Amino acid sequence: MIPKVFKEVIDLGDGREISIETGKLAKQAHGSVVVQSGKCMLLCTVVSNYKQADVDFLPLTVDYREKFAAAGRYPGGFFKREARPSDGEVLTMRLVDRVLRPLFPKDYHSETQVMIQLMSHDDDVMPDAMAGLAASAAIQLSDFPFECPISEARVGRVNGEFIINPTRAQLEESDIDMMIGASADSVMMVEGEMDEISEEEMTEAIKFAHEAIKVQCAAQVALAEAFGKKEVREYEPEREDADLAQKIHDMAYDKVYAVAQAGSAKHERSAAFGEIKEEIKASFSEEEQEDFGGLISKYYSKAEKAAVRDLTLNEGLRLDGRKTDEIRPIWCEVDYLPSTHGSSIFTRGETQALATVTLGTSREANQIDMPSYEGEERFYLHYNFPPFSTGEARPIRGTSRREVGHGNLAQRALKGMVPEDCPYTVRVVSEILESNGSSSMATVCAGTMAMMDAGVQLKKPVSGIAMGLISDAESGKYAVLSDILGDEDHLGDMDFKVTGTADGITACQMDIKVKGLSYEILVNALKQARDGRLHILGKITETIETPNNEVKEHAPTMITRRIPNEFIGALIGPGGKVIQELQKETETTIVINEDPVTEEGVVEVLGVGSKGIDAVLAKIDSLLFKPEVGSVYEVKVIKMLDFGAVVEYVEAPGNEVLLHVSELAWERTENVSDVVNMGDVFDVKYFGIDSRTRKEKVSRKAILPKPEGYVARPPRENNDRGGRGRDSRGRDNRGRDNRNRDNRRDDRKPREDKKED
């Protein structure tokens, strides 16, 4: 039976469309859609178990995978099968998860999976921009308890004009690359990078994307209605007890408020809150504690959150005693590690990052091999968050999604300030040694200083700050918090991280938890973030004001040379023999690439110290050496022959030419060794290509004075004794008569011994 297909089309306004289709594929899933734009197609399926899991959180898994077959390619590596997700796929998973998760009920704990697959690729469509739309559309077709449809859209700006879901080519020309996630009513997530834009420009980009998202949300509603909106499933909600909640609130609120008001350090404050919680628990009998289960802890947490928020809104004070716009104490240090190419420590309050920089050739570039994108990164940043940084002991199971996301944010913040002509591949690694507040922003600051310490000529230093927001819809009060603590991250209404130079924003990441946040509040929050960012930037430049002019003594120096395409083979040598021996002799690393535009050879020479690099450059110069006609050059005898000497240009070792015996001296030379010997160094004049021999000609005698009374020898006579036996055109007629071929003797007899065929 042919399935009935339901479809909605979204007009992007510039001739492009996005279609959402259901009813054809994956019908046993609780919801499934195919989202298509151009030839790009995403399949999204959602499934959620009907039985609640025995946990106190939503076990939601968002999985995004790109199939290599979608682009007509094979997976790289030995095993020709897609394996663990790439960093790019992980980042897309995080973008979708952050928007979906808050819209499920807090007491919904069923195992839920959202699986998005790139099934067909289009070079002009970036699939990650449609992943959020696909996920939400599939959920709208299910019976999940989910608040409202959402979508995500990428916004770029080319020549001052905003573009929704730009192509990769357009994005390369854009000064903004932002992903916005929102419902029809509220912006919920923002993440992206910018070319030093203002806070107002960023807000305008968010508004533009939100208008497009409203249309996408409406299309999901229309599709669900056409398909047949399902009744929301029933599930067992968490137990609630309003009287108990009020009782615990009354017992805890004032005590928590007093501790919060005292402005203590993290461990001291945590211990004090823990004592209050234990006192409240102890006030209940064992039977009551067993009966209420986890409600006591749950309601205590609510009371603690309310008290801390009220303290900030009422008195402008925070958990550690700071004012809302106050930054924690900062200290910085560079050149801490003696063996790295660059290093720095950035400490802000109880957050500390140790950053290192490693310099390399293009061979060390980070290769990106995804069905939707192939390329390389000459600058990349890795972020590590070990459990000891928060005083915990827990298993380490590879790089977490959080580490990938935080590292990517810091990388995007810094990469625009690495000059395009930087000869190195630059790898920054951030080790988080302490964490209470934004470690990703500490990574940005530490990374800036480490690169300047390494001698990377950053255009401008970059700093970052994490901000928070506490608001009360009823009273209209709100407080923007600069440099938030870990606890403030959990109890606030917005967590946003902003990075930038003194002249504008370079990257941001926002998670907005409150509905209907006004753009006025958003702009005010961004401006307060700018003040904090500039304060931190001042601390960075106090430590290291400008990049070091040179790399460290033990760090490699990179020299780049361009050579004509035809010389690449000579430098490499047969089977790589020449370049391998040269690297071994000079203790350098030599990488040769071809410029795809000019087709020139780009030679990268990396080495510690100048001796080896100079030797390689001398070899390159010798390959490119072209003597000029009429010029005098110093040469060295490297081989003796009977008819001359082979000499090598001193300034271009390896370039040889024959100095003929007749060009050694004005006097007649019987033996070459009478004039020159092996190893002799002298000058010769270059005459270019000899018209008679078709070989390069040099002369020693041409730059020597003629002996007194010297008479040049007359030219030799021809062997035909004055030209006898030649016809009027100089051709040799000896032994020939003037008879025509037809006048040959016809009385010759055939050879008798000639065998017949």
Coordinates of C-alpha atoms in Angstrom, one line a residue, residues 436-753:
N436 CA 33.8 27.7 40.1
G437 CA 32.5 29.8 37.4
S438 CA 33.1 29.9 33.7
S439 CA 36.2 27.8 32.8
S440 CA 35.6 28.3 29.0
M441 CA 36.0 32.1 29.5
A442 CA 39.2 31.5 31.6
T443 CA 40.4 29.4 28.6
V444 CA 39.9 32.3 26.2
C445 CA 41.9 34.6 28.5
A446 CA 44.7 32.0 29.1
G447 CA 44.8 31.1 25.4
T448 CA 45.3 34.8 24.5
M449 CA 48.2 35.2 26.8
A450 CA 49.8 31.9 25.9
M451 CA 49.8 32.7 22.2
M452 CA 51.3 36.1 22.8
D453 CA 53.9 34.5 25.0
A454 CA 54.7 32.1 22.1
G455 CA 55.2 34.9 19.7
V456 CA 52.0 34.4 17.7
Q457 CA 51.3 37.9 16.4
L458 CA 47.6 38.2 17.4
K459 CA 45.8 41.2 15.9
K460 CA 44.3 42.0 19.3
P461 CA 44.0 40.4 22.7
V462 CA 40.7 38.7 23.5
S463 CA 39.0 38.3 26.9
G464 CA 35.8 36.6 27.9
I465 CA 33.3 36.8 30.7
A466 CA 30.3 34.7 31.9
M467 CA 27.2 36.6 32.8
G468 CA 24.0 35.7 34.6
L469 CA 20.5 37.1 35.0
I470 CA 18.0 36.9 37.8
S471 CA 14.5 38.4 37.2
D472 CA 11.1 38.5 38.7
A473 CA 8.2 38.9 36.3
E474 CA 5.7 40.0 39.0
S475 CA 7.8 42.9 40.4
G476 CA 9.6 43.7 37.2
K477 CA 12.9 43.6 39.0
Y478 CA 16.0 42.1 37.4
A479 CA 19.7 41.9 38.1
V480 CA 22.5 41.2 35.6
L481 CA 25.4 39.3 37.3
S482 CA 29.0 39.7 36.0
D483 CA 31.4 36.8 36.3
I484 CA 29.0 34.3 37.7
L485 CA 29.7 31.5 40.2
G486 CA 28.8 27.9 39.5
D487 CA 25.9 28.1 41.9
E488 CA 24.6 31.3 40.2
D489 CA 24.7 29.4 36.9
H490 CA 22.1 27.0 38.2
L491 CA 19.8 29.4 40.0
G492 CA 19.7 32.2 37.4
D493 CA 17.4 32.8 34.4
M494 CA 20.1 33.2 31.8
D495 CA 23.7 32.0 31.4
F496 CA 25.5 33.9 28.7
K497 CA 29.2 34.0 27.8
V498 CA 30.6 36.8 25.7
T499 CA 34.1 37.2 24.3
G500 CA 35.7 40.0 22.4
T501 CA 38.4 42.6 21.9
A502 CA 38.3 46.2 23.0
D503 CA 36.5 46.9 19.7
G504 CA 33.7 44.3 19.6
I505 CA 32.3 40.8 20.2
T506 CA 34.0 37.8 18.7
A507 CA 31.9 34.9 20.1
C508 CA 29.0 34.2 22.4
Q509 CA 27.0 31.4 23.9
M510 CA 23.6 32.0 25.6
D511 CA 21.1 29.8 27.3
I512 CA 18.0 31.8 28.2
K513 CA 15.7 30.1 30.7
V514 CA 13.1 32.8 31.2
K515 CA 10.2 33.2 28.7
G516 CA 9.7 36.5 26.8
L517 CA 13.1 38.1 27.7
S518 CA 12.9 41.6 26.4
Y519 CA 15.5 42.8 24.0
E520 CA 16.0 45.8 26.2
I521 CA 17.2 43.6 29.1
L522 CA 19.4 41.6 26.6
V523 CA 21.1 44.8 25.4
N524 CA 21.7 46.0 28.9
A525 CA 23.1 42.6 29.9
L526 CA 25.5 42.7 26.9
K527 CA 26.7 46.2 27.7
Q528 CA 27.4 45.2 31.3
A529 CA 29.3 42.2 29.9
R530 CA 31.3 44.6 27.8
D531 CA 32.4 46.5 30.9
G532 CA 33.4 43.3 32.6
R533 CA 35.2 42.1 29.5
L534 CA 37.3 45.3 29.2
H535 CA 38.2 45.0 32.9
I536 CA 39.5 41.5 32.4
L537 CA 41.3 42.6 29.2
G538 CA 43.1 45.2 31.2
K539 CA 44.4 42.5 33.6
I540 CA 45.6 40.5 30.7
T541 CA 47.5 43.4 29.1
E542 CA 49.1 44.3 32.4
T543 CA 50.7 40.8 32.3
I544 CA 51.7 40.8 28.6
E545 CA 50.8 43.9 26.6
T546 CA 51.8 42.8 23.1
P547 CA 52.9 39.5 21.5
N548 CA 56.6 38.6 21.8
N549 CA 58.5 39.6 18.7
E550 CA 60.3 36.3 18.4
V551 CA 59.5 32.7 19.3
K552 CA 61.4 31.2 22.3
E553 CA 64.9 29.9 21.8
H554 CA 63.7 26.2 22.1
A555 CA 60.7 26.8 19.9
P556 CA 60.9 26.2 16.2
T557 CA 61.2 29.1 13.7
M558 CA 59.1 28.9 10.6
I559 CA 60.2 30.3 7.3
T560 CA 58.0 30.0 4.2
R561 CA 59.3 30.2 0.6
R562 CA 57.5 30.1 -2.7
I563 CA 59.1 28.3 -5.6
P564 CA 58.0 27.8 -9.2
N565 CA 56.1 24.6 -9.8
E566 CA 58.8 23.1 -12.0
F567 CA 61.3 23.1 -9.1
I568 CA 59.2 21.1 -6.7
G569 CA 60.4 17.8 -8.1
A570 CA 64.1 18.8 -7.9
L571 CA 63.7 19.7 -4.2
I572 CA 61.9 16.5 -3.4
G573 CA 64.2 14.3 -5.4
P574 CA 63.6 10.7 -6.7
G575 CA 61.6 8.9 -4.1
G576 CA 62.0 11.9 -1.7
K577 CA 65.7 11.3 -1.4
V578 CA 66.8 14.9 -1.6
I579 CA 64.3 16.3 0.9
Q580 CA 64.8 13.4 3.3
E581 CA 68.6 13.8 3.3
L582 CA 68.3 17.6 3.6
Q583 CA 66.0 17.3 6.7
K584 CA 68.4 14.8 8.3
E585 CA 71.5 17.0 7.6
T586 CA 69.9 20.2 8.8
E587 CA 67.7 18.8 11.6
T588 CA 64.7 20.7 10.2
T589 CA 61.2 19.8 9.0
I590 CA 60.4 20.6 5.4
V591 CA 56.8 20.6 4.1
I592 CA 56.0 21.3 0.5
N593 CA 52.4 22.2 -0.6
E594 CA 51.1 23.5 -3.9
D595 CA 49.1 26.7 -4.0
P596 CA 45.8 25.8 -5.7
V597 CA 45.5 29.3 -7.2
T598 CA 49.0 30.1 -8.4
E599 CA 50.2 26.5 -8.6
E600 CA 53.4 27.6 -7.0
G601 CA 55.2 25.4 -4.5
V602 CA 54.9 26.6 -0.9
V603 CA 57.9 25.4 1.1
E604 CA 57.6 25.5 4.9
V605 CA 60.9 25.1 6.8
L606 CA 60.6 24.5 10.6
G607 CA 63.7 24.3 12.8
V608 CA 65.2 25.3 16.1
G609 CA 67.9 27.8 15.5
S610 CA 69.0 29.5 12.3
K611 CA 71.8 27.2 11.2
G612 CA 69.7 24.4 9.8
I613 CA 67.1 26.8 8.3
D614 CA 69.7 28.8 6.6
A615 CA 71.1 25.6 5.0
V616 CA 67.7 24.7 3.7
L617 CA 67.1 28.2 2.3
A618 CA 70.6 28.1 0.6
K619 CA 69.6 24.8 -1.0
I620 CA 66.3 26.4 -2.3
D621 CA 68.2 29.5 -3.5
S622 CA 70.7 27.2 -5.4
L623 CA 67.8 25.5 -7.1
L624 CA 66.3 28.8 -8.2
F625 CA 69.7 30.3 -9.1
K626 CA 69.8 31.7 -12.7
P627 CA 73.0 33.5 -13.7
E628 CA 72.7 36.7 -15.8
V629 CA 74.5 37.1 -19.1
G630 CA 77.5 39.4 -18.7
S631 CA 77.7 39.0 -14.9
V632 CA 80.7 37.8 -13.0
Y633 CA 80.4 35.0 -10.4
E634 CA 82.6 33.3 -8.0
V635 CA 83.0 29.5 -8.7
K636 CA 84.8 26.6 -7.2
V637 CA 86.4 23.7 -9.0
I638 CA 84.7 20.4 -8.1
K639 CA 85.8 18.1 -10.9
M640 CA 88.8 18.0 -13.3
L641 CA 88.4 16.8 -16.9
D642 CA 90.8 16.5 -19.9
F643 CA 88.9 19.2 -21.7
G644 CA 88.1 21.6 -18.9
A645 CA 87.0 21.9 -15.3
V646 CA 83.5 21.5 -13.8
V647 CA 82.9 24.4 -11.5
E648 CA 80.1 25.2 -9.0
Y649 CA 78.7 28.6 -8.2
V650 CA 79.8 29.5 -4.7
E651 CA 76.5 31.3 -4.0
A652 CA 74.4 28.5 -5.4
P653 CA 75.9 25.1 -4.3
G654 CA 74.7 22.3 -6.6
N655 CA 74.6 24.5 -9.7
E656 CA 77.4 23.3 -12.0
V657 CA 78.8 24.5 -15.3
L658 CA 81.7 23.4 -17.6
L659 CA 84.6 25.8 -17.8
H660 CA 86.2 24.7 -21.2
V661 CA 90.0 24.4 -21.4
S662 CA 89.9 27.1 -24.1
E663 CA 88.4 29.6 -21.6
L664 CA 90.9 29.1 -18.8
A665 CA 93.6 31.5 -20.0
W666 CA 94.6 33.7 -22.9
E667 CA 97.6 31.5 -23.5
R668 CA 97.3 28.0 -25.0
T669 CA 96.6 25.5 -22.2
E670 CA 97.8 22.0 -22.8
N671 CA 96.8 20.6 -19.4
V672 CA 93.9 21.9 -17.3
S673 CA 95.9 21.4 -14.1
D674 CA 98.5 23.8 -15.4
V675 CA 96.0 26.6 -14.6
V676 CA 93.5 25.4 -12.0
N677 CA 93.2 22.5 -9.5
M678 CA 90.5 20.9 -7.4
G679 CA 89.0 23.2 -4.8
D680 CA 90.4 26.4 -6.4
V681 CA 88.0 29.4 -6.1
F682 CA 88.1 32.2 -8.7
D683 CA 85.8 34.4 -10.8
V684 CA 84.2 33.7 -14.2
K685 CA 82.1 35.6 -16.6
Y686 CA 78.7 34.1 -17.7
F687 CA 77.9 34.3 -21.5
G688 CA 74.6 32.5 -21.5
I689 CA 74.0 29.7 -24.0
D690 CA 76.7 29.1 -26.6
S691 CA 75.2 29.2 -30.1
R692 CA 77.6 26.5 -31.3
T693 CA 77.5 24.0 -28.4
R694 CA 74.0 24.8 -27.1
K695 CA 75.4 24.7 -23.6
E696 CA 76.0 27.3 -21.0
K697 CA 79.3 29.1 -21.4
V698 CA 81.5 30.7 -18.8
S699 CA 85.0 32.1 -19.2
R700 CA 87.9 32.7 -16.8
K701 CA 90.1 34.4 -19.3
A702 CA 87.4 37.0 -20.2
I703 CA 88.0 38.8 -16.9
L704 CA 91.8 38.5 -17.1
P705 CA 93.9 41.2 -18.9
K706 CA 95.3 40.1 -22.3
P707 CA 99.0 39.4 -22.2
E708 CA 101.2 42.0 -24.0
G709 CA 101.7 41.2 -27.6
Y710 CA 98.9 38.6 -27.6
V711 CA 97.7 37.6 -31.0
A712 CA 94.6 35.7 -31.4
R713 CA 94.9 32.4 -33.2
P714 CA 93.3 32.4 -36.6
P715 CA 90.2 30.2 -36.9
R716 CA 90.8 26.7 -38.0
E717 CA 90.4 25.8 -41.7
N718 CA 87.7 23.4 -42.8
N719 CA 88.7 19.8 -43.4
D720 CA 87.6 20.1 -47.0
R721 CA 90.7 22.1 -47.8
G722 CA 89.2 25.4 -48.6
G723 CA 85.9 24.2 -49.6
R724 CA 86.7 21.9 -52.4
G725 CA 84.1 19.3 -53.1
R726 CA 81.2 21.5 -51.9
D727 CA 78.4 22.7 -54.1
S728 CA 77.1 26.2 -54.3
R729 CA 75.1 25.8 -51.0
G730 CA 78.1 24.4 -49.1
R731 CA 77.0 20.8 -49.2
D732 CA 79.7 18.1 -49.5
N733 CA 79.7 16.6 -53.1
R734 CA 82.8 14.5 -52.7
G735 CA 82.5 11.1 -54.2
R736 CA 79.4 12.0 -56.1
D737 CA 78.8 12.8 -59.8
N738 CA 76.3 15.1 -61.3
R739 CA 74.2 12.5 -62.9
N740 CA 70.6 12.3 -62.0
R741 CA 69.3 9.2 -60.2
D742 CA 67.7 8.1 -63.5
N743 CA 71.1 8.0 -65.1
R744 CA 72.5 5.3 -62.9
R745 CA 74.4 2.4 -64.6
D746 CA 71.8 -0.1 -65.6
D747 CA 74.3 -2.8 -66.5
R748 CA 74.9 -3.7 -62.9
K749 CA 74.3 -7.3 -62.2
P750 CA 72.5 -8.4 -59.1
R751 CA 74.5 -10.0 -56.4
E752 CA 74.6 -13.7 -57.0
D753 CA 74.8 -14.5 -53.3

